[in-house]
Short mmCIF file of C-alpha atoms and ligand atoms in Angstrom, two decimals:
data_model
loop_
_atom_site.label_atom_id
_atom_site.label_comp_id
_atom_site.label_asym_id
_atom_site.label_seq_id
_atom_site.Cartn_x
_atom_site.Cartn_y
_atom_site.Cartn_z
CA UNK L 1 0.09 -0.08 0.04
CA UNK L 2 1.17 3.47 -1.01
CA UNK L 3 2.16 6.05 1.93
CA UNK L 4 1.80 9.15 0.60
CA UNK L 5 2.80 12.71 2.01
CA UNK L 6 0.92 16.04 0.55
CA UNK L 7 2.45 19.58 1.53
CA UNK L 8 0.17 22.41 1.38
CA UNK L 9 -2.29 20.16 2.66
CA UNK L 10 -4.55 23.11 4.13
CA UNK L 11 -4.56 25.12 0.88
CA UNK L 12 -7.34 25.25 -1.59
CA UNK L 13 -5.77 22.11 -3.78
CA UNK L 14 -4.32 20.42 -1.23
CA UNK L 15 -7.39 19.99 1.12
CA UNK L 16 -9.50 18.37 -1.46
CA UNK L 17 -6.53 16.10 -2.60
CA UNK L 18 -6.03 15.16 0.72
CA UNK L 19 -9.72 13.96 1.15
CA UNK L 20 -9.63 12.14 -2.38
CA UNK L 21 -6.33 10.53 -1.68
CA UNK L 22 -7.83 9.21 1.72
CA UNK L 23 -10.97 7.96 -0.20
CA UNK L 24 -8.79 6.07 -2.70
CA UNK L 25 -5.61 4.64 -0.47
CA UNK L 26 -7.05 4.75 2.85
CA UNK L 27 -7.04 7.72 5.88
CA UNK L 28 -3.96 6.48 7.58
CA UNK L 29 -1.80 6.22 4.15
CA UNK L 30 -2.32 9.95 3.57
CA UNK L 31 0.08 12.39 5.89
CA UNK L 32 -1.62 15.87 5.32
CA UNK L 33 1.02 18.30 6.14
CA UNK L 34 0.43 22.14 6.81
CA UNK L 35 2.87 25.12 7.56
CA UNK L 36 0.54 27.60 9.75
CA UNK L 37 -3.00 27.65 8.94
CA UNK L 38 -5.05 24.98 11.15
CA UNK L 39 -6.42 22.10 9.43
CA UNK L 40 -10.13 21.10 9.48
CA UNK L 41 -11.41 18.77 12.37
CA UNK L 42 -12.43 16.72 9.48
CA UNK L 43 -8.95 16.68 8.08
CA UNK L 44 -7.32 15.95 11.42
CA UNK L 45 -9.85 13.57 12.68
CA UNK L 46 -9.80 11.57 9.41
CA UNK L 47 -6.03 10.41 8.98
CA UNK L 48 -2.65 11.96 10.41
CA UNK L 49 -1.84 15.71 10.03
CA UNK L 50 1.31 17.61 10.51
CA UNK L 51 2.71 20.66 10.70
CA UNK L 52 6.02 21.45 9.12
CA UNK L 53 7.86 23.81 6.83
CA UNK L 54 8.86 22.78 3.62
CA UNK L 55 12.14 24.91 3.62
CA UNK L 56 13.16 23.12 6.88
CA UNK L 57 14.79 20.19 5.21
CA UNK L 58 15.22 18.31 8.33
CA UNK L 59 11.81 18.50 9.64
CA UNK L 60 10.81 16.87 6.33
CA UNK L 61 13.11 14.39 6.30
CA UNK L 62 11.61 13.26 9.90
CA UNK L 63 8.49 13.03 8.48
CA UNK L 64 9.28 10.85 5.80
CA UNK L 65 11.28 8.74 8.07
CA UNK L 66 8.13 8.74 10.58
CA UNK L 67 5.63 7.51 8.13
CA UNK L 68 7.33 5.55 5.54
CA UNK L 69 6.70 7.41 2.91
CA UNK L 70 7.08 6.72 -0.32
CA UNK L 71 5.04 9.38 -2.26
CA UNK L 72 5.09 12.68 -2.01
CA UNK L 73 2.42 15.28 -3.67
CA UNK L 74 3.95 18.56 -3.06
CA UNK L 75 1.61 21.27 -3.24
CA UNK L 76 2.88 23.72 -0.97
CA UNK L 77 3.69 27.09 -2.98
CA UNK L 78 3.38 30.91 -2.58
CA UNK L 79 0.93 32.12 -5.36
CA UNK L 80 1.51 34.91 -7.98
CA UNK L 81 0.35 37.85 -6.36
CA UNK L 82 1.70 37.25 -2.94
CA UNK L 83 4.86 36.15 -4.68
CA UNK L 84 5.28 39.99 -6.35
CA UNK L 85 4.41 41.34 -2.94
CA UNK L 86 7.56 39.24 -1.24
CA UNK L 87 9.24 37.80 -3.68
CA UNK L 88 12.21 36.79 -1.38
CA UNK L 89 9.63 34.33 0.23
CA UNK L 90 8.31 33.01 -3.03
CA UNK L 91 12.03 32.02 -3.86
CA UNK L 92 12.52 30.50 -0.27
CA UNK L 93 9.19 28.46 -0.16
CA UNK L 94 8.77 27.75 -4.10
CA UNK L 95 12.53 27.34 -5.31
CA UNK L 96 14.59 26.14 -1.55
CA UNK L 97 11.32 24.39 -0.58
CA UNK L 98 10.91 22.15 -3.76
CA UNK L 99 14.90 21.46 -3.81
CA UNK L 100 14.60 19.92 -0.65
CA UNK L 101 11.76 17.59 -1.60
CA UNK L 102 13.29 16.88 -4.65
CA UNK L 103 16.70 16.05 -2.47
CA UNK L 104 14.77 14.16 -0.02
CA UNK L 105 13.28 11.83 -2.81
CA UNK L 106 16.46 11.24 -4.02
CA UNK L 107 18.25 10.18 -0.82
CA UNK L 108 15.19 8.41 0.21
CA UNK L 109 14.75 6.69 -3.26
CA UNK L 110 11.00 7.57 -3.10
CA UNK L 111 8.79 6.01 -5.61
CA UNK L 112 7.11 9.50 -6.88
CA UNK L 113 6.92 13.16 -6.72
CA UNK L 114 4.11 15.25 -7.66
CA UNK L 115 5.22 18.93 -8.34
CA UNK L 116 2.34 21.37 -9.73
CA UNK L 117 3.62 23.88 -12.37
CA UNK L 118 1.29 26.71 -13.45
CA UNK L 119 0.38 28.90 -16.30
CA UNK L 120 2.39 31.24 -14.73
CA UNK L 121 5.52 29.52 -16.00
CA UNK L 122 4.55 31.47 -19.39
CA UNK L 123 5.60 34.99 -19.80
CA UNK L 124 4.75 38.08 -22.45
CA UNK L 125 6.77 36.38 -25.26
CA UNK L 126 4.68 33.39 -25.13
CA UNK L 127 1.71 32.75 -27.89
CA UNK L 128 -1.36 33.53 -25.83
CA UNK L 129 -3.91 31.36 -27.94
CA UNK L 130 -3.81 27.90 -27.20
CA UNK L 131 -0.15 28.16 -26.00
CA UNK L 132 1.61 25.00 -27.19
CA UNK L 133 3.49 22.45 -24.29
CA UNK L 134 6.49 23.44 -25.62
CA UNK L 135 7.19 27.24 -26.56
CA UNK L 136 8.88 30.24 -25.26
CA UNK L 137 8.89 30.49 -21.05
CA UNK L 138 10.20 33.53 -20.14
CA UNK L 139 8.17 34.49 -16.84
CA UNK L 140 8.30 38.07 -15.69
CA UNK L 141 6.92 37.16 -11.80
CA UNK L 142 9.10 35.16 -9.29
CA UNK L 143 6.35 32.80 -9.17
CA UNK L 144 6.31 32.00 -12.36
CA UNK L 145 10.38 31.86 -12.58
CA UNK L 146 10.04 29.29 -9.59
CA UNK L 147 7.24 27.55 -11.69
CA UNK L 148 9.69 26.93 -14.67
CA UNK L 149 12.69 26.18 -12.25
CA UNK L 150 10.53 23.59 -10.66
CA UNK L 151 9.74 21.91 -14.09
CA UNK L 152 13.53 22.12 -14.80
CA UNK L 153 14.61 20.79 -11.84
CA UNK L 154 12.10 17.62 -11.92
CA UNK L 155 12.85 16.72 -15.36
CA UNK L 156 16.75 16.71 -14.16
CA UNK L 157 16.33 14.78 -11.23
CA UNK L 158 14.32 12.29 -13.37
CA UNK L 159 17.19 12.14 -15.93
CA UNK L 160 20.34 12.40 -13.64
CA UNK L 161 18.96 10.19 -10.98
CA UNK L 162 15.96 8.35 -12.16
CA UNK L 163 13.27 9.95 -9.65
CA UNK L 164 10.31 9.75 -10.81
CA UNK L 165 8.98 13.44 -10.62
CA UNK L 166 5.82 14.87 -12.52
CA UNK L 167 4.30 17.74 -12.86
CA UNK L 168 1.23 19.79 -14.66
CA UNK L 169 0.78 23.05 -15.35
CA UNK L 170 -2.48 24.38 -13.89
CA UNK L 171 -4.84 27.20 -15.40
CA UNK L 172 -6.90 28.81 -12.49
CA UNK L 173 -8.42 26.30 -10.22
CA UNK L 174 -12.14 27.24 -9.14
CA UNK L 175 -13.97 25.40 -6.29
CA UNK L 176 -15.74 26.09 -3.27
CA UNK L 177 -14.62 24.16 -0.06
CA UNK L 178 -11.23 26.06 0.37
CA UNK L 179 -10.60 29.50 -0.75
CA UNK L 180 -7.31 30.19 -2.97
CA UNK L 181 -5.17 32.63 -1.27
CA UNK L 182 -2.67 35.34 -3.20
CA UNK L 183 -3.32 34.56 -6.70
CA UNK L 184 -4.31 36.47 -9.70
CA UNK L 185 -7.05 33.84 -10.65
CA UNK L 186 -8.97 34.38 -6.63
CA UNK L 187 -11.29 36.32 -8.99
CA UNK L 188 -12.74 33.57 -10.30
CA UNK L 189 -13.67 32.09 -6.69
CA UNK L 190 -14.42 35.41 -5.09
CA UNK L 191 -17.07 36.45 -7.47
CA UNK L 192 -19.11 33.83 -6.71
CA UNK L 193 -19.24 34.27 -2.78
CA UNK L 194 -19.77 37.84 -3.52
CA UNK L 195 -22.54 37.24 -6.36
CA UNK L 196 -24.28 34.82 -3.44
CA UNK L 197 -24.22 36.70 -0.54
CA UNK L 198 -24.34 40.72 -2.05
CA UNK L 199 -25.38 40.29 -5.69
CA UNK L 200 -22.28 42.46 -6.08
CA UNK L 201 -18.63 42.25 -6.92
CA UNK L 202 -15.62 44.61 -8.05
CA UNK L 203 -13.42 42.17 -10.27
CA UNK L 204 -9.47 43.16 -9.66
CA UNK L 205 -8.82 41.97 -13.30
CA UNK L 206 -10.36 44.23 -16.69
CA UNK L 207 -13.90 42.82 -18.31
CA UNK L 208 -11.97 41.22 -21.10
CA UNK L 209 -9.19 39.46 -19.63
CA UNK L 210 -9.60 36.04 -20.63
CA UNK L 211 -7.29 33.06 -18.55
CA UNK L 212 -7.30 29.12 -19.26
CA UNK L 213 -9.14 27.78 -15.82
CA UNK L 214 -10.35 24.26 -14.37
CA UNK L 215 -12.84 23.30 -12.07
CA UNK L 216 -11.72 21.29 -9.00
CA UNK L 217 -13.21 18.00 -9.63
CA UNK L 218 -11.17 18.14 -13.05
CA UNK L 219 -7.90 19.37 -11.08
CA UNK L 220 -8.09 16.59 -8.36
CA UNK L 221 -8.61 13.96 -11.31
CA UNK L 222 -5.82 15.36 -13.89
CA UNK L 223 -3.29 15.23 -10.67
CA UNK L 224 -4.14 12.00 -9.45
CA UNK L 225 -4.34 10.56 -13.21
CA UNK L 226 -0.83 11.88 -14.19
CA UNK L 227 0.49 10.15 -10.77
CA UNK L 228 -1.27 6.90 -11.46
CA UNK L 229 -0.16 7.25 -15.18
CA UNK L 230 2.01 3.98 -16.45
CA UNK L 231 5.80 5.58 -16.71
CA UNK L 232 6.14 4.11 -19.97
CA UNK L 233 3.62 6.08 -21.51
CA UNK L 234 5.18 9.57 -20.37
CA UNK L 235 7.39 11.38 -23.01
CA UNK L 236 7.00 14.53 -20.94
CA UNK L 237 7.45 14.47 -16.90
CA UNK L 238 6.94 17.72 -15.42
CA UNK L 239 5.47 20.28 -17.83
CA UNK L 240 2.16 19.15 -19.05
CA UNK L 241 -0.50 21.85 -20.32
CA UNK L 242 -3.64 20.79 -18.87
CA UNK L 243 -7.19 23.24 -18.85
CA UNK L 244 -10.58 22.77 -19.12
CA UNK L 245 -11.92 26.01 -20.47
CA UNK L 246 -11.09 29.50 -21.17
CA UNK L 247 -13.45 32.45 -20.55
CA UNK L 248 -13.03 35.97 -19.76
CA UNK L 249 -14.18 38.16 -16.73
CA UNK L 250 -17.13 39.36 -18.27
CA UNK L 251 -18.52 36.23 -19.65
CA UNK L 252 -17.92 34.53 -16.50
CA UNK L 253 -20.39 37.61 -14.94
CA UNK L 254 -22.77 36.61 -17.87
CA UNK L 255 -22.82 33.09 -16.98
CA UNK L 256 -23.46 33.71 -13.14
CA UNK L 257 -26.08 36.29 -14.02
CA UNK L 258 -28.22 33.44 -15.66
CA UNK L 259 -28.82 31.89 -12.47
CA UNK L 260 -28.57 35.20 -10.26
CA UNK L 261 -29.94 37.91 -12.32
CA UNK L 262 -29.77 41.03 -9.88
CA UNK L 263 -25.81 40.39 -9.96
CA UNK L 264 -23.74 43.31 -10.63
CA UNK L 265 -20.23 43.57 -11.31
CA UNK L 266 -17.83 46.48 -11.97
CA UNK L 267 -14.17 46.45 -12.55
CA UNK L 268 -11.05 48.09 -10.95
CA UNK L 269 -8.18 46.71 -12.27
CA UNK L 270 -4.96 46.71 -9.90
CA UNK L 271 -1.02 45.21 -9.81
CA UNK L 272 -2.75 41.92 -10.57
CA UNK L 273 -3.92 42.90 -14.27
CA UNK L 274 0.04 42.82 -15.44
CA UNK L 275 0.68 39.84 -14.26
CA UNK L 276 -2.86 38.37 -15.78
CA UNK L 277 -1.68 40.05 -18.91
CA UNK L 278 1.65 38.16 -19.13
CA UNK L 279 -0.22 34.56 -19.23
CA UNK L 280 -2.10 32.51 -21.83
CA UNK L 281 -5.27 32.74 -22.74
CA UNK L 282 -5.94 29.28 -23.72
CA UNK L 283 -3.67 26.13 -23.54
CA UNK L 284 -2.99 23.32 -25.86
CA UNK L 285 -3.23 20.60 -23.87
CA UNK L 286 -2.86 17.65 -26.30
CA UNK L 287 0.06 16.10 -24.84
CA UNK L 288 -1.79 15.19 -21.70
CA UNK L 289 -4.33 13.95 -23.51
CA UNK L 290 -2.30 11.68 -25.55
CA UNK L 291 0.00 10.34 -23.00
CA UNK L 292 -2.44 9.74 -20.17
CA UNK L 293 -5.95 9.97 -21.74
CA UNK L 294 -6.49 13.84 -19.77
CA UNK L 295 -10.00 14.63 -20.36
CA UNK L 296 -11.65 17.15 -18.69
CA UNK L 297 -15.53 17.01 -17.25
CA UNK L 298 -16.45 20.74 -16.56
CA UNK L 299 -16.96 23.49 -19.20
CA UNK L 300 -17.90 27.22 -18.17
CA UNK L 301 -21.42 26.36 -17.75
CA UNK L 302 -21.63 23.03 -15.74
CA UNK L 303 -19.07 24.40 -13.57
CA UNK L 304 -21.30 27.86 -12.96
CA UNK L 305 -24.24 25.88 -12.20
CA UNK L 306 -22.41 23.48 -9.83
CA UNK L 307 -20.47 26.16 -8.18
CA UNK L 308 -23.78 28.08 -7.31
CA UNK L 309 -25.74 25.07 -6.25
CA UNK L 310 -22.77 23.85 -3.74
CA UNK L 311 -21.58 27.19 -2.51
CA UNK L 312 -25.49 28.38 -1.74
CA UNK L 313 -25.83 25.19 0.21
CA UNK L 314 -22.23 25.56 2.10
CA UNK L 315 -23.30 29.61 2.89
CA UNK L 316 -26.85 28.73 4.03
CA UNK L 317 -27.02 29.98 7.54
CA UNK L 318 -23.71 30.62 8.04
CA UNK L 319 -21.70 34.16 8.00
CA UNK L 320 -18.78 34.25 5.52
C1 AKB Q 401 -2.34 32.37 -9.36
O1 AKB Q 401 -3.17 33.06 -9.77
O2 AKB Q 401 -1.41 32.19 -8.94
C2 AKB Q 401 -2.44 30.65 -9.47
C3 AKB Q 401 -2.17 30.25 -10.78
C4 AKB Q 401 -2.82 30.23 -11.91
O3 AKB Q 401 -0.91 29.44 -10.55
N1 AKB Q 401 -3.96 30.29 -9.05
#
């Protein structure tokens, strides 16, 4: 049986990934590791939970040894907007932290490490529409630089040390269970909370800003599908484009208005607009489709319907 450790376990993706991995592999076989944020009671009760900082190599080594870990999903990351406010922290967590995980993978001969990358790995010189898997990678944010570094390091550890490192380039991820924090695509989650609660939202990106996106069930499926793909099928390792839909902020608002007719939106772009403008509008994810049968389930219409139903139920009677 696999012994899995998930870093960033209290974050937007980590929290749902832990739940799914525990369903699949057994609660006691998935160790959730957070940094400072308290986990939910459910997460703590269901299986092992530990606090540790990924920049503390010894602390991570102790956890690998304590739980006899063979697989790591390394989800902890400082996102793009926070990374621009504090580039030093982004470097420390995203590059030094990742390096620790890769070195520990090599030292402890781990079976597999999953390291997500992001559309932030692309930059202003990258073709924006249907961005190919292989193209110009010159990001202009510390977050993006850390993601390209992660992809290159992961591929290097595979080729040089035979460590099975895999990763996908996530677009913006939309979900209702755990809020994202510090990203440029966070607007696409905030908008639902404000639409349901106040029927009004001020968006920090321009109305015509188009970005690639994915709903959480597809994000979790893609991560686990890649992790479980037979290695012989993989020509790529740490750098798969994955996507499910692309829309502008205005198009998302219109789709929400169909469910919440009185919803109003205005636009006050801030520093995050420059970040969004440096990212692709849509991605070519044919490498993921060919090498591990990637296929998303949710498009814009299905995602908006499900988000509104699930988030309305969650917010009913609770003070957000
Ligand atoms: C962010 O906005 O920083 C992230 C990402 C696209 O990687 N959600």
